[in-house]
Amino acid sequence: MSETPPDSSEPLDVSPRSVVLAVVASTFFVGFGGGVIFPILPNLGEVLGISAFMVGAILAANRWTRLVANAPAGVLVDRIGTRKPFIAGLAIEGVATFGYVVALLAAHPSLWFLPDVPEAWFMVARVMWGVGSALVFATAYTITADVSDSGSRGTSMGIVRAGITFGFPAGLVLGGVVSETYGNAEAFVLAAAFAGLASIIAFFVVPETHVEERDSSVKPWDLELTVPALTVGLVNFGLYFAYVGVLFSTLVIYLQVEALTISATAFGYDLEYGAQGTSGMLMAVSVLAGAVFTIIGGALSDSVGARVPILVLFLVTACVGFAVLTVAPSLPAVVLACALIGAGQGGVGGPLTALLADLTEEDRMGRAMGTNNVLGDVGGGLGPMIAVPFAETIGFEVMYAASTVVPLLAGAVLVAGVYSHTGSLNPTVEESTA
């Protein structure tokens, strides 16, 4: 464990396990702001007069921003360390989440001091979220890589990724259920409050973990363009394109078109949700499945002693999930599909970031994570902009059928890249460690 930042005179005596748990808690709470907008904005767009293309652009704006911010964030980590960028990123995401409330207020005719352009306010908030999340993602995984070894790295990465992932379904529930029960603004305010809590936890618990001797010669354009970084990044591209870009951006509209909603009786109460509430529930199911399997996938890759077989297994699982979406529309089929896609995407997450850490020198891990995040966000950014108009024009079944190919292509890129770098189709963890 390295010492605190240069401006601190005493090292923080914090165990690696406590560091990982603090990262998990912080990323979990701040993740609410990432999910809260998805069940609300697609339907709110019609009320506010926002076009389908603009809705897709707003949903994708954070990823396009990260496309620019990810690489500098990774370089910054290798240059000044992890603690300050991590805390700053969490704080920026908290302010961005409150920006959703400002966007709603801007549409209120009595608030003359706010320009009546809610789409612009939503866009600014999503751009801020992109900057903050670039810092958080670059630091969270680098911190985890710093405090773990090759034998436990898959499990540790899985746990941290699960923390990031679990916050997203909580946000989806806030966006779907809380907005229908109490209101859209109330859902956004609650998510912003949890984001503030995340910053407080990180400030008091997370120490410096990266590069004891800072390298001031590192430049913002000093990117990691090695075979491992590009291979893992391209797999990440495919996952985010299909999962967040296609599934999450179109699910609420698909449910509305097919009239698939949740209605049940529990504890003497009739529970009935529209498309927003139902999509929030289903996306939560998907992400929760992903969070569970990201821990399972990481632990399996540690126990097996190899990452590639586990990665291929879960990429095929995601492919099967999209195939289920192409059958005759029914709520059980959609639930199964969302669970399978989530399990596949999640199961890949832990072993994939662990593989990147295995194959990358420690002092370049920040830059490698920057490259990985850039390519993932290209996929996540292209997805909504293509999927929302495509689904309305061509049809959901064709779009979901085409999406089954994406995980298979990602698997082919993975195997080819690993073989090119290591000379083996299935290298052990020891053989992969840089």
PDB file of C-alpha atoms in Angstrom, residues 28-150:
ATOM      1  CA  PHE A  28     -22.809   2.168  -5.639  1.00  0.00           C
ATOM      2  CA  PHE A  29     -24.355   5.355  -4.264  1.00  0.00           C
ATOM      3  CA  VAL A  30     -23.173   7.614  -7.066  1.00  0.00           C
ATOM      4  CA  GLY A  31     -24.451   5.076  -9.611  1.00  0.00           C
ATOM      5  CA  PHE A  32     -28.053   6.033  -8.816  1.00  0.00           C
ATOM      6  CA  GLY A  33     -27.678   9.104 -11.009  1.00  0.00           C
ATOM      7  CA  GLY A  34     -26.647   6.965 -13.972  1.00  0.00           C
ATOM      8  CA  GLY A  35     -29.810   4.864 -13.979  1.00  0.00           C
ATOM      9  CA  VAL A  36     -32.468   7.304 -12.771  1.00  0.00           C
ATOM     10  CA  ILE A  37     -32.817   9.079 -16.121  1.00  0.00           C
ATOM     11  CA  PHE A  38     -33.419   6.050 -18.375  1.00  0.00           C
ATOM     12  CA  PRO A  39     -37.041   5.186 -17.426  1.00  0.00           C
ATOM     13  CA  ILE A  40     -38.027   8.874 -17.252  1.00  0.00           C
ATOM     14  CA  LEU A  41     -36.554  10.749 -20.210  1.00  0.00           C
ATOM     15  CA  PRO A  42     -37.836   8.673 -23.169  1.00  0.00           C
ATOM     16  CA  ASN A  43     -41.463   9.299 -22.147  1.00  0.00           C
ATOM     17  CA  LEU A  44     -40.794  12.746 -20.696  1.00  0.00           C
ATOM     18  CA  GLY A  45     -39.402  13.755 -24.073  1.00  0.00           C
ATOM     19  CA  GLU A  46     -42.868  13.995 -25.619  1.00  0.00           C
ATOM     20  CA  VAL A  47     -44.139  16.159 -22.757  1.00  0.00           C
ATOM     21  CA  LEU A  48     -41.194  18.539 -23.041  1.00  0.00           C
ATOM     22  CA  GLY A  49     -41.230  18.537 -26.826  1.00  0.00           C
ATOM     23  CA  ILE A  50     -37.898  16.721 -27.203  1.00  0.00           C
ATOM     24  CA  SER A  51     -37.476  14.663 -30.382  1.00  0.00           C
ATOM     25  CA  ALA A  52     -36.575  10.970 -30.351  1.00  0.00           C
ATOM     26  CA  PHE A  53     -33.167  11.772 -31.817  1.00  0.00           C
ATOM     27  CA  MET A  54     -32.492  14.389 -29.114  1.00  0.00           C
ATOM     28  CA  VAL A  55     -33.583  11.940 -26.401  1.00  0.00           C
ATOM     29  CA  GLY A  56     -31.072   9.441 -27.749  1.00  0.00           C
ATOM     30  CA  ALA A  57     -28.406  12.152 -27.935  1.00  0.00           C
ATOM     31  CA  ILE A  58     -29.022  13.180 -24.307  1.00  0.00           C
ATOM     32  CA  LEU A  59     -28.860   9.583 -23.093  1.00  0.00           C
ATOM     33  CA  ALA A  60     -25.618   9.097 -25.025  1.00  0.00           C
ATOM     34  CA  ALA A  61     -24.040  12.479 -24.155  1.00  0.00           C
ATOM     35  CA  ASN A  62     -22.248  11.217 -21.051  1.00  0.00           C
ATOM     36  CA  ARG A  63     -20.560   8.498 -23.075  1.00  0.00           C
ATOM     37  CA  TRP A  64     -19.518  10.873 -25.854  1.00  0.00           C
ATOM     38  CA  THR A  65     -18.078  13.159 -23.182  1.00  0.00           C
ATOM     39  CA  ARG A  66     -16.210  10.254 -21.626  1.00  0.00           C
ATOM     40  CA  LEU A  67     -14.871   9.441 -25.071  1.00  0.00           C
ATOM     41  CA  VAL A  68     -12.915  12.692 -24.814  1.00  0.00           C
ATOM     42  CA  ALA A  69     -12.300  12.608 -21.044  1.00  0.00           C
ATOM     43  CA  ASN A  70     -11.350   8.944 -20.480  1.00  0.00           C
ATOM     44  CA  ALA A  71      -7.818   9.043 -21.857  1.00  0.00           C
ATOM     45  CA  PRO A  72      -6.797  12.257 -20.013  1.00  0.00           C
ATOM     46  CA  ALA A  73      -8.369  10.811 -16.843  1.00  0.00           C
ATOM     47  CA  GLY A  74      -6.265   7.662 -17.145  1.00  0.00           C
ATOM     48  CA  VAL A  75      -3.116   9.695 -17.785  1.00  0.00           C
ATOM     49  CA  LEU A  76      -3.947  11.927 -14.797  1.00  0.00           C
ATOM     50  CA  VAL A  77      -4.125   8.850 -12.570  1.00  0.00           C
ATOM     51  CA  ASP A  78      -0.655   7.703 -13.634  1.00  0.00           C
ATOM     52  CA  ARG A  79       0.641  11.247 -13.120  1.00  0.00           C
ATOM     53  CA  ILE A  80      -0.824  12.397  -9.763  1.00  0.00           C
ATOM     54  CA  GLY A  81      -2.385   9.260  -8.251  1.00  0.00           C
ATOM     55  CA  THR A  82      -5.908   7.995  -7.630  1.00  0.00           C
ATOM     56  CA  ARG A  83      -7.331   9.669  -4.506  1.00  0.00           C
ATOM     57  CA  LYS A  84      -7.952  13.244  -5.681  1.00  0.00           C
ATOM     58  CA  PRO A  85      -9.373  12.307  -9.117  1.00  0.00           C
ATOM     59  CA  PHE A  86     -11.649   9.701  -7.493  1.00  0.00           C
ATOM     60  CA  ILE A  87     -13.150  12.141  -4.976  1.00  0.00           C
ATOM     61  CA  ALA A  88     -13.446  14.909  -7.582  1.00  0.00           C
ATOM     62  CA  GLY A  89     -15.212  12.589 -10.015  1.00  0.00           C
ATOM     63  CA  LEU A  90     -17.788  11.544  -7.419  1.00  0.00           C
ATOM     64  CA  ALA A  91     -18.496  15.194  -6.531  1.00  0.00           C
ATOM     65  CA  ILE A  92     -18.957  16.176 -10.177  1.00  0.00           C
ATOM     66  CA  GLU A  93     -21.421  13.309 -10.702  1.00  0.00           C
ATOM     67  CA  GLY A  94     -23.427  14.508  -7.692  1.00  0.00           C
ATOM     68  CA  VAL A  95     -23.740  18.017  -9.138  1.00  0.00           C
ATOM     69  CA  ALA A  96     -24.667  16.549 -12.524  1.00  0.00           C
ATOM     70  CA  THR A  97     -27.477  14.478 -11.014  1.00  0.00           C
ATOM     71  CA  PHE A  98     -28.970  17.612  -9.447  1.00  0.00           C
ATOM     72  CA  GLY A  99     -28.781  19.128 -12.934  1.00  0.00           C
ATOM     73  CA  TYR A 100     -31.705  16.890 -13.931  1.00  0.00           C
ATOM     74  CA  VAL A 101     -33.831  18.796 -11.415  1.00  0.00           C
ATOM     75  CA  VAL A 102     -32.741  22.092 -12.965  1.00  0.00           C
ATOM     76  CA  ALA A 103     -33.764  20.754 -16.383  1.00  0.00           C
ATOM     77  CA  LEU A 104     -37.281  20.047 -15.100  1.00  0.00           C
ATOM     78  CA  LEU A 105     -37.507  23.475 -13.478  1.00  0.00           C
ATOM     79  CA  ALA A 106     -36.466  25.097 -16.762  1.00  0.00           C
ATOM     80  CA  ALA A 107     -39.695  23.797 -18.339  1.00  0.00           C
ATOM     81  CA  HIS A 108     -41.779  25.551 -15.658  1.00  0.00           C
ATOM     82  CA  PRO A 109     -43.271  28.766 -17.131  1.00  0.00           C
ATOM     83  CA  SER A 110     -43.146  30.709 -13.845  1.00  0.00           C
ATOM     84  CA  LEU A 111     -39.370  30.350 -13.460  1.00  0.00           C
ATOM     85  CA  TRP A 112     -38.408  33.130 -15.863  1.00  0.00           C
ATOM     86  CA  PHE A 113     -34.778  33.206 -14.663  1.00  0.00           C
ATOM     87  CA  LEU A 114     -34.112  29.773 -16.233  1.00  0.00           C
ATOM     88  CA  PRO A 115     -34.082  29.598 -20.053  1.00  0.00           C
ATOM     89  CA  ASP A 116     -36.971  27.395 -21.239  1.00  0.00           C
ATOM     90  CA  VAL A 117     -34.756  24.839 -22.980  1.00  0.00           C
ATOM     91  CA  PRO A 118     -34.924  21.682 -20.816  1.00  0.00           C
ATOM     92  CA  GLU A 119     -33.119  19.634 -23.449  1.00  0.00           C
ATOM     93  CA  ALA A 120     -30.079  21.924 -23.107  1.00  0.00           C
ATOM     94  CA  TRP A 121     -30.067  21.570 -19.317  1.00  0.00           C
ATOM     95  CA  PHE A 122     -30.356  17.787 -19.594  1.00  0.00           C
ATOM     96  CA  MET A 123     -27.490  17.799 -22.082  1.00  0.00           C
ATOM     97  CA  VAL A 124     -25.260  19.895 -19.785  1.00  0.00           C
ATOM     98  CA  ALA A 125     -26.007  17.556 -16.875  1.00  0.00           C
ATOM     99  CA  ARG A 126     -25.148  14.473 -18.940  1.00  0.00           C
ATOM    100  CA  VAL A 127     -21.900  16.083 -20.135  1.00  0.00           C
ATOM    101  CA  MET A 128     -20.933  16.818 -16.513  1.00  0.00           C
ATOM    102  CA  TRP A 129     -21.818  13.245 -15.597  1.00  0.00           C
ATOM    103  CA  GLY A 130     -19.482  12.063 -18.349  1.00  0.00           C
ATOM    104  CA  VAL A 131     -16.546  14.051 -16.960  1.00  0.00           C
ATOM    105  CA  GLY A 132     -17.168  12.796 -13.427  1.00  0.00           C
ATOM    106  CA  SER A 133     -17.627   9.179 -14.425  1.00  0.00           C
ATOM    107  CA  ALA A 134     -14.446   9.240 -16.542  1.00  0.00           C
ATOM    108  CA  LEU A 135     -12.520  10.121 -13.391  1.00  0.00           C
ATOM    109  CA  VAL A 136     -14.385   7.561 -11.268  1.00  0.00           C
ATOM    110  CA  PHE A 137     -13.996   4.669 -13.713  1.00  0.00           C
ATOM    111  CA  ALA A 138     -10.295   5.345 -14.348  1.00  0.00           C
ATOM    112  CA  THR A 139      -9.575   5.464 -10.614  1.00  0.00           C
ATOM    113  CA  ALA A 140     -11.899   2.767  -9.221  1.00  0.00           C
ATOM    114  CA  TYR A 141     -10.410  -0.073 -11.250  1.00  0.00           C
ATOM    115  CA  THR A 142      -6.850   1.243 -10.894  1.00  0.00           C
ATOM    116  CA  ILE A 143      -7.227   1.386  -7.111  1.00  0.00           C
ATOM    117  CA  THR A 144      -8.485  -2.205  -7.164  1.00  0.00           C
ATOM    118  CA  ALA A 145      -5.606  -3.348  -9.367  1.00  0.00           C
ATOM    119  CA  ASP A 146      -3.144  -1.620  -7.011  1.00  0.00           C
ATOM    120  CA  VAL A 147      -4.385  -3.384  -3.864  1.00  0.00           C
ATOM    121  CA  SER A 148      -4.911  -6.888  -5.335  1.00  0.00           C
ATOM    122  CA  ASP A 149      -2.612  -9.575  -6.764  1.00  0.00           C
ATOM    123  CA  SER A 150      -3.105 -11.892  -9.744  1.00  0.00           C
TER     124      SER A 150
END
